[in-house]
Structures are given as C-alpha cells and as structure tokens.
C-alpha cells in the first residue's frame, strides 16, 4: 500500500516537473527570439577564404567581380549579446545593393545563416560589373521590421 502511494507521488511529481520545464522552455524561447533590431557590423568578403573587410573605420571594401563575394552583417552589433546565448534563427534580412544615387539593382530577402548569427548575401561571379556600389539591409522577424542600416560603400574590381 505504501509503495502504491509512493508511485502516485512520484508520477505526480514527474508531471509537475514536466509542466514546469515546458513553462520555462516557453519563456526562454520567447526571450531567445528578440524583436529584430537594426543589423550591425556590415562587412564584405572577397571570397570564401578571405578575411572580412568592415564598412566602418577603414578604406572602402573591395571584391572581384570575376570571383564574386559576399555581403554580411550581424543581427546586432558585435559583442552586444555576448554570453546571452541568444539565437536569431527566426530572422530574415532584406538586402538592397546598387550604385550610389541610383535605384537598387538587387533586392533579396535571405534567412539568417543556420548558426543564427550572420545575415549573408552571396554574389555570384560576374553578377556585378566593375565600379562603385553600396548595400544596406534590414531585419524582419514575424510582423516586426527594423530600420535600414546605413549604406556600406564597396568597390567591385575586375
């Protein structure tokens, strides 16, 4: 008889623990999927094995039109969420790429990379002719949309 009551208590405690873990997981899921903010740390990659060329604080990034490249940004400024174990996997980014002072030549919406920490737009070889370009992006999550980033100027060479 005592064993029967102990089993019932054990089952009840297990159900309560399971419900509590679901409630905590639900709260953490909402906290780990923040509203989109203006993406930060815009950068250009001249190739898959090249270092990032940052848009701020240096010469205008350059990439070869013959080799293609990539445009990238972080969902927030670098270091802003360090240690908070957040994932931005539900966010998307809309990129606009064009020549300064002209309408965008490319407008594409991309999901954030599988790691949930990088927006990336790959440019195929020959997609952009040599010259001066700029890009910007904004993040979208659910029904929320961030403001646009400032423009990042870059040059495409042969």
PDB file of C-alpha atoms in Angstrom:
ATOM      1  CA  UNK A   1       0.000   0.000   0.000  1.00  0.00           C
ATOM      2  CA  UNK A   2       2.800   2.403   0.836  1.00  0.00           C
ATOM      3  CA  UNK A   3       4.558   1.545  -2.423  1.00  0.00           C
ATOM      4  CA  UNK A   4       1.352   2.331  -4.333  1.00  0.00           C
ATOM      5  CA  UNK A   5       1.168   5.807  -2.743  1.00  0.00           C
ATOM      6  CA  UNK A   6       4.875   6.427  -3.361  1.00  0.00           C
ATOM      7  CA  UNK A   7       4.383   5.587  -7.036  1.00  0.00           C
ATOM      8  CA  UNK A   8       1.455   8.008  -7.273  1.00  0.00           C
ATOM      9  CA  UNK A   9       3.510  10.731  -5.597  1.00  0.00           C
ATOM     10  CA  UNK A  10       6.411  10.002  -7.954  1.00  0.00           C
ATOM     11  CA  UNK A  11       4.164  10.190 -11.036  1.00  0.00           C
ATOM     12  CA  UNK A  12       2.560  13.422  -9.810  1.00  0.00           C
ATOM     13  CA  UNK A  13       5.969  14.959  -9.123  1.00  0.00           C
ATOM     14  CA  UNK A  14       7.132  13.914 -12.603  1.00  0.00           C
ATOM     15  CA  UNK A  15       4.102  15.529 -14.250  1.00  0.00           C
ATOM     16  CA  UNK A  16       4.635  18.758 -12.275  1.00  0.00           C
ATOM     17  CA  UNK A  17       8.329  18.808 -13.222  1.00  0.00           C
ATOM     18  CA  UNK A  18       7.469  18.257 -16.887  1.00  0.00           C
ATOM     19  CA  UNK A  19       4.903  21.086 -16.867  1.00  0.00           C
ATOM     20  CA  UNK A  20       7.380  23.407 -15.151  1.00  0.00           C
ATOM     21  CA  UNK A  21      10.077  22.630 -17.725  1.00  0.00           C
ATOM     22  CA  UNK A  22       7.630  23.351 -20.581  1.00  0.00           C
ATOM     23  CA  UNK A  23       6.747  26.703 -18.992  1.00  0.00           C
ATOM     24  CA  UNK A  24      10.417  27.607 -18.564  1.00  0.00           C
ATOM     25  CA  UNK A  25      11.271  26.473 -22.112  1.00  0.00           C
ATOM     26  CA  UNK A  26       8.409  28.578 -23.466  1.00  0.00           C
ATOM     27  CA  UNK A  27       9.645  31.636 -21.581  1.00  0.00           C
ATOM     28  CA  UNK A  28      13.234  31.036 -22.764  1.00  0.00           C
ATOM     29  CA  UNK A  29      12.102  30.544 -26.368  1.00  0.00           C
ATOM     30  CA  UNK A  30      10.452  33.972 -26.367  1.00  0.00           C
ATOM     31  CA  UNK A  31      13.495  35.576 -24.749  1.00  0.00           C
ATOM     32  CA  UNK A  32      15.842  33.891 -27.237  1.00  0.00           C
ATOM     33  CA  UNK A  33      13.884  35.234 -30.243  1.00  0.00           C
ATOM     34  CA  UNK A  34      14.097  39.004 -29.688  1.00  0.00           C
ATOM     35  CA  UNK A  35      12.403  41.568 -31.870  1.00  0.00           C
ATOM     36  CA  UNK A  36      14.598  42.489 -34.835  1.00  0.00           C
ATOM     37  CA  UNK A  37      16.914  45.424 -34.328  1.00  0.00           C
ATOM     38  CA  UNK A  38      18.961  47.284 -36.908  1.00  0.00           C
ATOM     39  CA  UNK A  39      21.707  44.875 -38.035  1.00  0.00           C
ATOM     40  CA  UNK A  40      25.274  45.888 -37.243  1.00  0.00           C
ATOM     41  CA  UNK A  41      28.859  45.332 -38.269  1.00  0.00           C
ATOM     42  CA  UNK A  42      28.357  45.414 -42.032  1.00  0.00           C
ATOM     43  CA  UNK A  43      31.161  43.702 -43.918  1.00  0.00           C
ATOM     44  CA  UNK A  44      32.251  42.442 -47.334  1.00  0.00           C
ATOM     45  CA  UNK A  45      34.013  39.157 -48.133  1.00  0.00           C
ATOM     46  CA  UNK A  46      36.045  38.990 -51.352  1.00  0.00           C
ATOM     47  CA  UNK A  47      35.923  35.181 -51.319  1.00  0.00           C
ATOM     48  CA  UNK A  48      35.118  32.193 -49.126  1.00  0.00           C
ATOM     49  CA  UNK A  49      38.592  32.144 -47.529  1.00  0.00           C
ATOM     50  CA  UNK A  50      39.159  35.897 -47.346  1.00  0.00           C
ATOM     51  CA  UNK A  51      39.037  37.986 -44.201  1.00  0.00           C
ATOM     52  CA  UNK A  52      36.132  40.336 -43.608  1.00  0.00           C
ATOM     53  CA  UNK A  53      36.507  43.910 -44.820  1.00  0.00           C
ATOM     54  CA  UNK A  54      34.491  46.068 -42.442  1.00  0.00           C
ATOM     55  CA  UNK A  55      32.482  49.022 -43.682  1.00  0.00           C
ATOM     56  CA  UNK A  56      33.328  51.314 -40.774  1.00  0.00           C
ATOM     57  CA  UNK A  57      36.691  52.796 -39.917  1.00  0.00           C
ATOM     58  CA  UNK A  58      38.755  51.935 -42.967  1.00  0.00           C
ATOM     59  CA  UNK A  59      39.017  52.082 -46.714  1.00  0.00           C
ATOM     60  CA  UNK A  60      36.015  51.025 -48.775  1.00  0.00           C
ATOM     61  CA  UNK A  61      35.909  47.230 -49.074  1.00  0.00           C
ATOM     62  CA  UNK A  62      36.641  45.708 -52.477  1.00  0.00           C
ATOM     63  CA  UNK A  63      35.817  42.435 -54.191  1.00  0.00           C
ATOM     64  CA  UNK A  64      36.474  40.982 -57.615  1.00  0.00           C
ATOM     65  CA  UNK A  65      33.510  40.823 -59.968  1.00  0.00           C
ATOM     66  CA  UNK A  66      35.155  37.847 -61.649  1.00  0.00           C
ATOM     67  CA  UNK A  67      35.249  35.876 -58.397  1.00  0.00           C
ATOM     68  CA  UNK A  68      32.080  37.072 -56.690  1.00  0.00           C
ATOM     69  CA  UNK A  69      31.932  37.521 -52.946  1.00  0.00           C
ATOM     70  CA  UNK A  70      29.519  38.054 -50.079  1.00  0.00           C
ATOM     71  CA  UNK A  71      27.890  40.870 -48.139  1.00  0.00           C
ATOM     72  CA  UNK A  72      27.228  40.228 -44.477  1.00  0.00           C
ATOM     73  CA  UNK A  73      26.032  41.718 -41.198  1.00  0.00           C
ATOM     74  CA  UNK A  74      25.276  40.617 -37.659  1.00  0.00           C
ATOM     75  CA  UNK A  75      21.731  40.707 -36.234  1.00  0.00           C
ATOM     76  CA  UNK A  76      23.093  43.129 -33.606  1.00  0.00           C
ATOM     77  CA  UNK A  77      26.342  44.971 -33.083  1.00  0.00           C
ATOM     78  CA  UNK A  78      29.313  42.670 -32.382  1.00  0.00           C
ATOM     79  CA  UNK A  79      29.596  41.916 -28.686  1.00  0.00           C
ATOM     80  CA  UNK A  80      26.171  43.316 -27.781  1.00  0.00           C
ATOM     81  CA  UNK A  81      24.721  39.893 -26.923  1.00  0.00           C
ATOM     82  CA  UNK A  82      27.956  38.129 -25.992  1.00  0.00           C
ATOM     83  CA  UNK A  83      27.278  35.474 -23.384  1.00  0.00           C
ATOM     84  CA  UNK A  84      23.496  35.759 -23.569  1.00  0.00           C
ATOM     85  CA  UNK A  85      23.156  32.552 -25.613  1.00  0.00           C
ATOM     86  CA  UNK A  86      20.585  34.059 -27.942  1.00  0.00           C
ATOM     87  CA  UNK A  87      19.639  32.639 -31.287  1.00  0.00           C
ATOM     88  CA  UNK A  88      18.229  34.792 -34.048  1.00  0.00           C
ATOM     89  CA  UNK A  89      17.257  31.815 -36.203  1.00  0.00           C
ATOM     90  CA  UNK A  90      13.769  33.135 -36.965  1.00  0.00           C
ATOM     91  CA  UNK A  91      15.029  36.394 -38.508  1.00  0.00           C
ATOM     92  CA  UNK A  92      15.367  37.241 -42.189  1.00  0.00           C
ATOM     93  CA  UNK A  93      17.169  40.156 -43.818  1.00  0.00           C
ATOM     94  CA  UNK A  94      16.303  42.137 -46.910  1.00  0.00           C
ATOM     95  CA  UNK A  95      19.410  43.348 -48.743  1.00  0.00           C
ATOM     96  CA  UNK A  96      19.483  46.225 -51.217  1.00  0.00           C
ATOM     97  CA  UNK A  97      22.534  46.545 -53.487  1.00  0.00           C
ATOM     98  CA  UNK A  98      23.074  49.250 -56.064  1.00  0.00           C
ATOM     99  CA  UNK A  99      25.178  52.082 -57.402  1.00  0.00           C
ATOM    100  CA  UNK A 100      25.289  55.246 -55.256  1.00  0.00           C
ATOM    101  CA  UNK A 101      22.401  57.601 -56.028  1.00  0.00           C
ATOM    102  CA  UNK A 102      20.531  55.032 -58.146  1.00  0.00           C
ATOM    103  CA  UNK A 103      17.689  52.590 -57.520  1.00  0.00           C
ATOM    104  CA  UNK A 104      18.791  49.203 -56.113  1.00  0.00           C
ATOM    105  CA  UNK A 105      19.919  46.666 -58.716  1.00  0.00           C
ATOM    106  CA  UNK A 106      19.456  43.743 -56.331  1.00  0.00           C
ATOM    107  CA  UNK A 107      16.803  43.321 -53.635  1.00  0.00           C
ATOM    108  CA  UNK A 108      16.831  39.912 -51.938  1.00  0.00           C
ATOM    109  CA  UNK A 109      15.479  38.541 -48.690  1.00  0.00           C
ATOM    110  CA  UNK A 110      17.554  35.809 -47.045  1.00  0.00           C
ATOM    111  CA  UNK A 111      17.126  33.748 -43.903  1.00  0.00           C
ATOM    112  CA  UNK A 112      19.832  34.127 -41.318  1.00  0.00           C
ATOM    113  CA  UNK A 113      22.586  31.505 -41.581  1.00  0.00           C
ATOM    114  CA  UNK A 114      21.952  28.239 -39.738  1.00  0.00           C
ATOM    115  CA  UNK A 115      24.059  29.361 -36.775  1.00  0.00           C
ATOM    116  CA  UNK A 116      21.545  32.162 -36.183  1.00  0.00           C
ATOM    117  CA  UNK A 117      24.243  34.833 -36.004  1.00  0.00           C
ATOM    118  CA  UNK A 118      25.034  36.074 -39.566  1.00  0.00           C
ATOM    119  CA  UNK A 119      22.986  37.630 -42.361  1.00  0.00           C
ATOM    120  CA  UNK A 120      24.689  36.780 -45.659  1.00  0.00           C
ATOM    121  CA  UNK A 121      24.105  37.599 -49.315  1.00  0.00           C
ATOM    122  CA  UNK A 122      26.337  35.671 -51.741  1.00  0.00           C
ATOM    123  CA  UNK A 123      27.208  37.385 -55.003  1.00  0.00           C
ATOM    124  CA  UNK A 124      27.934  35.111 -57.956  1.00  0.00           C
ATOM    125  CA  UNK A 125      30.886  35.731 -60.202  1.00  0.00           C
ATOM    126  CA  UNK A 126      30.039  38.328 -62.815  1.00  0.00           C
ATOM    127  CA  UNK A 127      26.850  39.378 -61.024  1.00  0.00           C
ATOM    128  CA  UNK A 128      28.167  42.932 -60.568  1.00  0.00           C
ATOM    129  CA  UNK A 129      30.166  44.843 -63.169  1.00  0.00           C
ATOM    130  CA  UNK A 130      33.283  46.720 -62.029  1.00  0.00           C
ATOM    131  CA  UNK A 131      32.507  50.019 -60.305  1.00  0.00           C
ATOM    132  CA  UNK A 132      31.314  51.631 -57.086  1.00  0.00           C
ATOM    133  CA  UNK A 133      28.404  50.070 -55.209  1.00  0.00           C
ATOM    134  CA  UNK A 134      26.656  50.244 -51.868  1.00  0.00           C
ATOM    135  CA  UNK A 135      24.479  47.925 -49.833  1.00  0.00           C
ATOM    136  CA  UNK A 136      22.198  48.091 -46.834  1.00  0.00           C
ATOM    137  CA  UNK A 137      19.800  45.729 -45.107  1.00  0.00           C
ATOM    138  CA  UNK A 138      17.061  45.476 -42.531  1.00  0.00           C
ATOM    139  CA  UNK A 139      15.911  42.595 -40.368  1.00  0.00           C
ATOM    140  CA  UNK A 140      12.434  41.063 -40.248  1.00  0.00           C
ATOM    141  CA  UNK A 141      11.080  38.810 -37.513  1.00  0.00           C
ATOM    142  CA  UNK A 142       7.419  37.843 -37.502  1.00  0.00           C
ATOM    143  CA  UNK A 143       5.482  41.055 -38.168  1.00  0.00           C
ATOM    144  CA  UNK A 144       8.292  43.322 -36.911  1.00  0.00           C
ATOM    145  CA  UNK A 145      10.733  45.068 -39.265  1.00  0.00           C
ATOM    146  CA  UNK A 146      13.829  47.016 -38.224  1.00  0.00           C
ATOM    147  CA  UNK A 147      15.002  50.277 -39.719  1.00  0.00           C
ATOM    148  CA  UNK A 148      17.515  50.147 -42.572  1.00  0.00           C
ATOM    149  CA  UNK A 149      21.229  50.120 -41.792  1.00  0.00           C
ATOM    150  CA  UNK A 150      23.371  52.946 -43.121  1.00  0.00           C
ATOM    151  CA  UNK A 151      24.739  52.318 -46.612  1.00  0.00           C
ATOM    152  CA  UNK A 152      28.046  50.453 -46.875  1.00  0.00           C
ATOM    153  CA  UNK A 153      30.118  51.543 -49.892  1.00  0.00           C
ATOM    154  CA  UNK A 154      32.273  48.949 -51.672  1.00  0.00           C
ATOM    155  CA  UNK A 155      34.085  48.599 -54.968  1.00  0.00           C
ATOM    156  CA  UNK A 156      33.917  45.791 -57.486  1.00  0.00           C
ATOM    157  CA  UNK A 157      37.117  45.269 -59.477  1.00  0.00           C
ATOM    158  CA  UNK A 158      37.765  43.015 -62.476  1.00  0.00           C
TER     159      UNK A 158
END
